[in-house]
Coordinates of C-alpha atoms in Angstrom, one line a residue:
M19 CA -0.1 -0.1 -0.1
T20 CA 1.4 3.4 -1.0
L21 CA 1.2 6.4 1.3
Y22 CA -1.5 7.9 -0.8
E23 CA -3.6 4.7 -0.6
E24 CA -3.0 4.4 3.1
L25 CA -4.3 8.0 3.6
Q26 CA -7.4 7.0 1.6
A27 CA -7.9 4.0 3.6
R28 CA -7.8 5.9 6.9
G29 CA -10.4 8.3 5.6
L30 CA -8.3 11.3 5.8
L31 CA -8.6 12.8 2.3
A32 CA -11.4 15.2 1.3
Q33 CA -10.5 17.5 -1.6
L34 CA -7.6 17.5 -3.9
T35 CA -6.5 19.7 -6.9
D36 CA -4.6 17.1 -8.9
E37 CA -4.8 13.6 -7.5
K38 CA -2.2 12.1 -9.7
E39 CA 0.7 14.6 -9.2
I40 CA -0.1 14.7 -5.4
A41 CA -0.1 11.1 -5.2
D42 CA 3.2 10.7 -7.2
L43 CA 5.0 13.5 -5.1
I44 CA 4.0 12.1 -1.7
N45 CA 4.7 8.5 -2.5
Q46 CA 8.0 9.4 -3.6
G47 CA 8.9 11.6 -0.7
K48 CA 9.5 14.5 -2.9
A49 CA 6.9 17.0 -1.7
T50 CA 7.7 20.1 0.1
F51 CA 4.3 21.2 1.7
Y52 CA 3.0 23.4 4.3
I53 CA 0.2 23.6 6.9
G54 CA -0.9 26.9 8.5
F55 CA -1.6 27.3 12.2
D56 CA -2.8 30.8 13.4
P57 CA -2.0 31.4 17.0
T58 CA -5.2 32.5 18.4
A59 CA -4.4 30.8 21.7
D60 CA -1.4 30.0 23.8
S61 CA -2.0 26.2 23.1
L62 CA -2.5 24.0 20.2
H63 CA -5.9 22.1 20.4
V64 CA -7.3 18.9 18.9
G65 CA -8.1 20.5 15.7
H66 CA -4.5 21.2 15.1
F67 CA -3.6 17.7 16.3
M68 CA -5.2 16.1 13.0
A69 CA -2.9 18.5 10.8
L70 CA 0.2 17.6 13.1
L71 CA -0.4 13.8 12.5
L72 CA -0.6 14.4 8.8
M73 CA 2.7 16.2 9.0
K74 CA 4.2 13.2 10.9
R75 CA 3.0 10.6 8.5
L76 CA 4.3 12.5 5.4
Q77 CA 7.5 13.3 7.0
A78 CA 8.1 9.7 7.8
A79 CA 7.7 9.0 4.1
G80 CA 10.6 11.5 3.3
N81 CA 8.5 14.6 2.6
K82 CA 9.4 17.9 3.8
P83 CA 7.1 19.8 6.2
I84 CA 6.7 23.5 6.7
A85 CA 4.8 24.5 9.9
L86 CA 3.6 28.0 8.9
V87 CA 2.7 29.9 12.2
G88 CA 0.4 32.8 11.5
G89 CA 2.0 35.7 13.5
G90 CA 0.8 38.0 10.6
T91 CA -2.4 36.4 9.6
A92 CA -3.6 36.1 13.2
M93 CA -3.6 39.8 13.3
I94 CA -6.7 39.6 11.0
G95 CA -8.4 36.3 12.0
D96 CA -9.7 33.5 9.6
P97 CA -13.5 34.0 9.1
S98 CA -13.8 30.3 8.1
G99 CA -16.4 28.4 10.3
R100 CA -17.1 31.6 12.1
T101 CA -20.4 33.2 12.8
D102 CA -18.9 36.5 14.2
M103 CA -15.5 38.2 14.1
R104 CA -12.7 37.0 16.1
K105 CA -11.3 39.0 19.0
M106 CA -8.5 41.4 18.0
M107 CA -5.1 40.3 19.9
T108 CA -2.2 42.4 20.6
V109 CA 1.2 41.9 18.7
D110 CA 2.6 40.8 22.1
M111 CA -0.2 38.3 22.7
I112 CA 0.3 36.9 19.3
D113 CA 4.1 36.5 19.6
H114 CA 3.8 34.8 23.0
N115 CA 1.4 32.3 21.3
V116 CA 3.7 31.8 18.4
E117 CA 6.5 30.6 20.9
C118 CA 3.9 28.3 22.7
F119 CA 3.0 26.7 19.3
K120 CA 6.7 26.2 18.5
K121 CA 7.6 24.3 21.5
Q122 CA 4.4 22.0 21.4
M123 CA 5.0 21.2 17.5
S124 CA 8.5 20.0 18.4
R125 CA 6.9 17.0 20.2
F126 CA 5.3 15.8 17.0
I127 CA 7.6 16.9 14.1
E128 CA 11.4 16.5 13.7
F129 CA 12.7 19.9 13.2
G130 CA 16.2 20.9 11.8
E131 CA 18.4 21.1 8.9
G132 CA 17.2 19.1 6.0
K133 CA 14.2 18.1 8.1
A134 CA 10.8 20.1 8.9
Q135 CA 11.0 23.9 9.2
I136 CA 8.9 26.3 11.3
V137 CA 8.4 29.7 9.5
N138 CA 6.4 32.6 10.7
N139 CA 4.3 34.6 8.1
A140 CA 4.9 37.9 10.3
D141 CA 8.3 38.0 8.6
W142 CA 6.6 39.2 5.2
L143 CA 3.1 40.3 6.2
R144 CA 3.7 42.7 9.2
D145 CA 5.7 45.1 6.9
L146 CA 3.8 45.1 3.8
N147 CA 3.0 48.3 2.1
F148 CA -0.8 48.6 1.6
L149 CA -0.8 50.1 -1.8
D150 CA 2.0 48.2 -3.2
F151 CA 0.4 44.9 -1.8
M152 CA -3.0 45.8 -3.4
R153 CA -1.6 46.8 -6.7
D154 CA 0.6 43.7 -6.9
I155 CA -1.6 41.1 -5.2
G156 CA -5.1 42.5 -4.7
S157 CA -5.3 43.1 -8.4
Q158 CA -5.2 39.3 -9.2
F159 CA -8.4 38.5 -7.2
N160 CA -12.0 38.5 -8.6
V161 CA -14.4 40.0 -5.9
N162 CA -17.4 38.1 -7.3
E163 CA -15.4 34.7 -7.2
M164 CA -14.4 35.6 -3.7
L165 CA -18.0 36.2 -2.5
R166 CA -18.8 32.5 -3.7
A167 CA -16.3 31.2 -1.4
R168 CA -18.0 29.1 1.5
C169 CA -15.8 30.9 4.2
Y170 CA -17.4 34.1 3.2
V171 CA -20.9 33.0 2.2
N172 CA -21.5 31.7 5.9
R173 CA -20.8 35.3 7.2
M174 CA -22.8 37.2 4.7
Q175 CA -25.9 37.2 6.8
T176 CA -24.3 38.2 10.0
G177 CA -21.7 40.9 8.5
L178 CA -18.4 40.3 7.2
S179 CA -15.6 43.2 7.9
F180 CA -13.2 44.2 5.2
L181 CA -10.4 43.1 7.6
E182 CA -11.6 39.6 7.4
F183 CA -12.5 39.7 3.7
S184 CA -8.6 40.2 3.0
Y185 CA -7.8 37.1 4.9
M186 CA -7.8 35.0 1.6
L187 CA -5.4 37.5 0.0
M188 CA -3.0 37.1 3.0
Q189 CA -3.2 33.2 2.8
S190 CA -2.8 33.1 -0.7
Y191 CA 0.2 35.3 -0.5
D192 CA 1.6 33.0 2.2
F193 CA 1.7 30.1 -0.5
Y194 CA 3.3 32.5 -3.1
R195 CA 6.0 33.4 -0.8
L196 CA 6.6 30.0 0.5
Y197 CA 6.8 28.7 -3.1
Q198 CA 9.4 31.3 -4.2
D199 CA 11.5 31.2 -1.1
Y200 CA 11.2 27.5 0.1
G201 CA 10.3 25.7 -3.1
C202 CA 7.1 24.6 -1.3
Q203 CA 4.7 23.3 -4.0
M204 CA 1.8 21.9 -1.8
Q205 CA -0.6 23.2 0.9
F206 CA -2.3 20.9 3.0
G207 CA -5.0 21.8 5.7
G208 CA -8.6 21.3 6.8
D209 CA -11.4 21.0 4.6
D210 CA -12.7 24.4 5.6
Q211 CA -9.7 25.9 4.2
W212 CA -10.4 25.0 0.6
S213 CA -11.2 28.4 -0.9
N214 CA -8.2 30.0 0.6
M215 CA -6.0 27.2 -0.8
L216 CA -7.4 27.6 -4.3
G217 CA -6.5 31.3 -4.0
G218 CA -2.9 30.6 -3.4
I219 CA -2.7 28.2 -6.3
N220 CA -4.3 30.8 -8.6
L221 CA -2.0 33.5 -7.5
I222 CA 1.1 31.3 -8.1
R223 CA -0.2 30.4 -11.6
K224 CA -0.9 34.1 -12.6
K225 CA 2.3 35.6 -11.0
L226 CA 4.9 32.8 -11.7
N227 CA 3.1 30.6 -14.4
K228 CA 3.8 27.5 -12.1
D229 CA 1.7 24.9 -11.0
A230 CA 0.9 24.3 -7.2
Y231 CA -1.3 21.8 -5.5
A232 CA -3.7 21.5 -2.6
M233 CA -5.2 18.7 -0.5
T234 CA -7.5 19.0 2.4
I235 CA -8.1 16.7 5.2
S236 CA -11.3 15.4 6.6
L237 CA -12.4 17.4 9.6
L238 CA -12.7 15.5 12.8
L239 CA -16.4 15.1 13.1
K240 CA -18.6 13.1 15.5
H241 CA -21.2 10.6 14.2
D242 CA -23.9 13.5 14.3
G243 CA -21.9 15.6 12.2
T244 CA -20.7 18.1 15.0
K245 CA -16.9 19.0 15.6
M246 CA -14.7 17.0 18.0
G247 CA -12.6 19.0 20.3
K248 CA -15.3 20.9 22.7
T249 CA -16.2 20.1 26.2
A250 CA -18.3 21.7 28.9
G251 CA -15.1 23.5 30.0
G252 CA -14.0 24.7 26.6
A253 CA -11.5 23.4 23.9
V254 CA -9.4 20.1 24.3
W255 CA -6.0 21.6 24.6
L256 CA -2.8 19.7 23.9
D257 CA -1.0 21.8 26.8
P258 CA -1.1 19.5 30.0
D259 CA -1.3 22.6 32.2
K260 CA -4.7 23.6 30.2
Y261 CA -6.2 20.1 29.8
K262 CA -4.6 17.2 32.1
P263 CA -3.4 14.1 30.4
Y264 CA -6.0 12.1 32.4
D265 CA -8.7 14.3 31.1
F266 CA -7.4 13.9 27.5
Y267 CA -7.3 10.2 27.9
Q268 CA -10.9 10.3 29.4
Y269 CA -12.1 12.4 26.5
W270 CA -11.0 9.8 24.0
R271 CA -12.0 6.8 26.1
N272 CA -15.7 8.4 26.2
V273 CA -16.2 8.5 22.4
D274 CA -19.4 7.1 21.1
D275 CA -19.2 3.5 19.9
S276 CA -20.0 4.4 16.3
D277 CA -16.8 6.8 16.2
V278 CA -14.2 4.7 17.8
L279 CA -13.0 2.9 14.7
K280 CA -13.0 5.9 12.6
F281 CA -10.9 7.8 15.1
L282 CA -8.4 4.7 15.3
R283 CA -8.0 4.9 11.7
M284 CA -7.7 8.6 11.2
M285 CA -5.5 9.6 14.1
T286 CA -3.4 6.5 15.3
F287 CA -0.4 4.7 13.7
L288 CA -1.8 1.3 14.4
P289 CA -1.7 -0.9 11.3
L290 CA -4.9 -0.7 9.4
E291 CA -5.0 -4.6 9.6
Q292 CA -5.3 -4.4 13.4
I293 CA -7.9 -1.8 13.3
D294 CA -9.9 -4.0 10.6
E295 CA -9.9 -6.8 13.1
M296 CA -11.5 -4.5 15.8
D297 CA -14.4 -3.9 13.3
K298 CA -15.6 -7.4 14.3
W299 CA -15.7 -6.3 18.2
E300 CA -19.0 -5.9 19.9
G301 CA -20.4 -5.0 23.4
S302 CA -17.7 -4.9 26.1
K303 CA -14.9 -5.4 23.4
L304 CA -15.6 -1.8 22.0
N305 CA -14.6 -0.4 25.4
E306 CA -11.4 -2.1 24.8
A307 CA -11.0 -0.3 21.5
K308 CA -11.8 2.9 23.2
S309 CA -9.3 2.2 25.7
I310 CA -6.6 1.5 22.9
L311 CA -7.6 4.9 21.3
A312 CA -7.4 6.8 24.5
Y313 CA -4.0 5.3 25.1
E314 CA -2.3 5.7 21.9
L315 CA -3.6 9.4 21.4
T316 CA -2.4 10.3 25.0
S317 CA 0.8 8.7 24.4
L318 CA 1.3 10.6 21.1
V319 CA 0.6 14.1 22.7
H320 CA 1.8 13.5 26.3
G321 CA 4.1 10.6 26.2
E322 CA 4.0 7.2 27.2
D323 CA 4.5 7.6 31.0
E324 CA 1.4 10.0 31.1
A325 CA -0.5 7.6 29.0
K326 CA 0.1 4.7 31.6
K327 CA -0.8 7.0 34.4
A328 CA -4.2 8.1 32.9
Q329 CA -4.8 4.5 32.0
A330 CA -4.1 3.3 35.8
G331 CA -6.3 6.1 37.0
A332 CA -9.2 5.1 34.7
E333 CA -9.0 1.4 35.8
A334 CA -8.8 2.6 39.5
V335 CA -12.2 4.5 39.0
F336 CA -14.0 2.2 37.0
K337 CA -12.7 -1.2 37.9
G338 CA -11.7 -0.5 41.6
A339 CA -8.3 -1.5 40.7
G340 CA -5.2 0.3 41.9
S341 CA -4.7 3.7 43.3
L342 CA -6.7 7.0 42.9
D343 CA -3.6 9.1 42.9
T344 CA -3.7 9.4 39.1
V345 CA -7.3 10.7 38.8
P346 CA -7.1 14.5 38.3
S347 CA -7.6 16.6 41.4
V348 CA -9.0 19.8 41.9
V349 CA -7.7 21.6 45.1
L350 CA -10.2 23.5 47.3
T351 CA -8.9 26.4 49.4
Q352 CA -10.5 27.9 52.4
D353 CA -11.8 30.6 50.1
D354 CA -14.0 28.3 48.4
F355 CA -16.0 27.3 51.6
N356 CA -18.6 29.5 53.1
E357 CA -19.1 30.4 56.7
N358 CA -20.2 27.1 57.5
D359 CA -17.0 25.3 56.0
A360 CA -19.1 24.0 53.1
I361 CA -19.3 24.5 49.3
D362 CA -22.5 24.2 47.5
I363 CA -22.9 21.4 44.8
I364 CA -23.4 24.0 41.8
S365 CA -20.1 25.8 42.7
L366 CA -18.2 22.6 43.1
L367 CA -19.1 21.4 39.6
V368 CA -18.3 24.7 37.9
K369 CA -14.9 24.6 39.9
T370 CA -14.2 21.0 38.8
E371 CA -15.0 22.0 35.2
Q372 CA -17.4 19.1 35.0
C373 CA -20.1 21.9 34.0
G374 CA -19.4 24.8 32.2
S375 CA -21.9 27.2 33.9
R376 CA -24.0 27.3 36.9
S377 CA -27.1 26.8 34.8
D378 CA -25.5 23.7 33.2
A379 CA -24.7 22.4 36.8
R380 CA -28.4 22.9 37.9
R381 CA -29.7 21.0 34.9
A382 CA -27.2 18.2 35.4
I383 CA -28.7 17.9 39.1
T384 CA -32.4 18.3 38.8
K385 CA -33.0 17.3 35.1
D386 CA -30.3 14.8 34.0
H387 CA -30.0 13.3 37.7
S388 CA -26.2 12.6 36.6
I389 CA -24.2 13.9 39.7
T390 CA -22.8 11.7 42.2
V391 CA -20.7 12.8 45.3
G392 CA -18.8 9.9 46.7
E393 CA -21.4 7.2 46.8
S394 CA -24.5 9.5 47.1
K395 CA -26.7 10.4 44.1
I396 CA -27.4 14.1 44.2
D397 CA -30.9 15.5 43.2
D398 CA -31.1 18.7 45.3
F399 CA -29.2 21.7 43.7
K400 CA -28.8 23.3 47.2
Y401 CA -26.9 20.3 48.3
E402 CA -23.7 21.2 50.1
V403 CA -20.3 19.4 50.6
K404 CA -18.8 20.0 54.0
K405 CA -15.1 20.3 54.4
T406 CA -15.0 17.6 56.9
D407 CA -16.8 15.2 54.3
I408 CA -13.7 15.4 52.2
P409 CA -11.3 12.7 53.0
T410 CA -7.6 13.2 53.2
E411 CA -7.2 11.2 49.9
G412 CA -10.0 13.2 48.3
L413 CA -13.7 12.8 47.4
L414 CA -14.8 11.6 43.9
I415 CA -17.3 13.8 42.0
K416 CA -19.0 12.1 39.1
K417 CA -21.1 13.7 36.2
G418 CA -22.5 10.5 34.6
K419 CA -20.5 7.6 34.6
K420 CA -17.4 8.7 32.8
N421 CA -16.7 12.6 33.9
I422 CA -14.9 12.0 37.1
K423 CA -12.9 14.4 39.2
K424 CA -11.3 14.2 42.9
V425 CA -11.5 17.1 45.0
V426 CA -8.9 17.5 47.7
V427 CA -8.6 20.4 50.5
E428 CA -5.5 22.3 50.6

């Protein structure tokens, strides 16, 4: 099986401009390609993880990746998939996020001479002269065609600023510069980037009379069509300080039965033959497949030691085996308790981030009846946990069967 055939078999390919040329280049390890990452936060998240895994697969076959960090484009904000304009960030915030991205990427991709490169588009975007840029680059774009792009169509009802409208020109210019400066002939990315990628190919063709190529990978979607990567507490970050390895493990351990094999194919490096065998598994065996998925992905992101700890913590909670030491803890200080040395259950659920808001917590208690404190099912939203009720080793708070935290007192 060639690399291209494997990407197909794993369900990773969405749209391509020139299938034969792309297949030949990546199969022979002759592609220099880039994927863009706008530093809109101080950590990469699950959506970026898919792109990093693709880079890792392609690099292993001899291709040369360029991780383009958007120190310039982040000053505008990509309108793709958005219903409103992104919050404007300062240059200092963007530069800090860029450095955070660089550190995290090195866990996945091998950077160095003759290997992968990290490039920052701030190097050419921040000092552009507006009039020169619009005469040279803006003149190559047809507004009527741009307005048909999916990334813009979705925003026309709510309002699209000219700032965001210029994003396609900036991303296209990135590809143009990378083609000239680094010999980069391919751009890969999420399926929601298709219009922007075509803009770059057309710009290269018009300005340089050269061919360039684009390929999008399938978005990571659940069986119901919604995006993976969100929880009640927010995004699933790759930074262990923002999203604990145990929580990361549990996130994947709790995927729907209908999604587990798809995610094993798309995101792990397990042989396809092994995953195909799991296709025959049913019932409790599917839980074993979920544990394999969770372990493999946690190991990729946080290392094997953290994956083993997370696995041990999960077994301690669900099977009653081993120590609870690896279950993620939330520390309560005296400030969290009221004058009676107690904390109400709603505040506790928000504190543990098992519920995203007080209304979410109230609904979980009174409507879903999904909250357990220790061994007690909680149906009263006025319930309080006393400080003296929390053992030295901690008290387990459960939302449903799988969302479990341990609270300890400082």
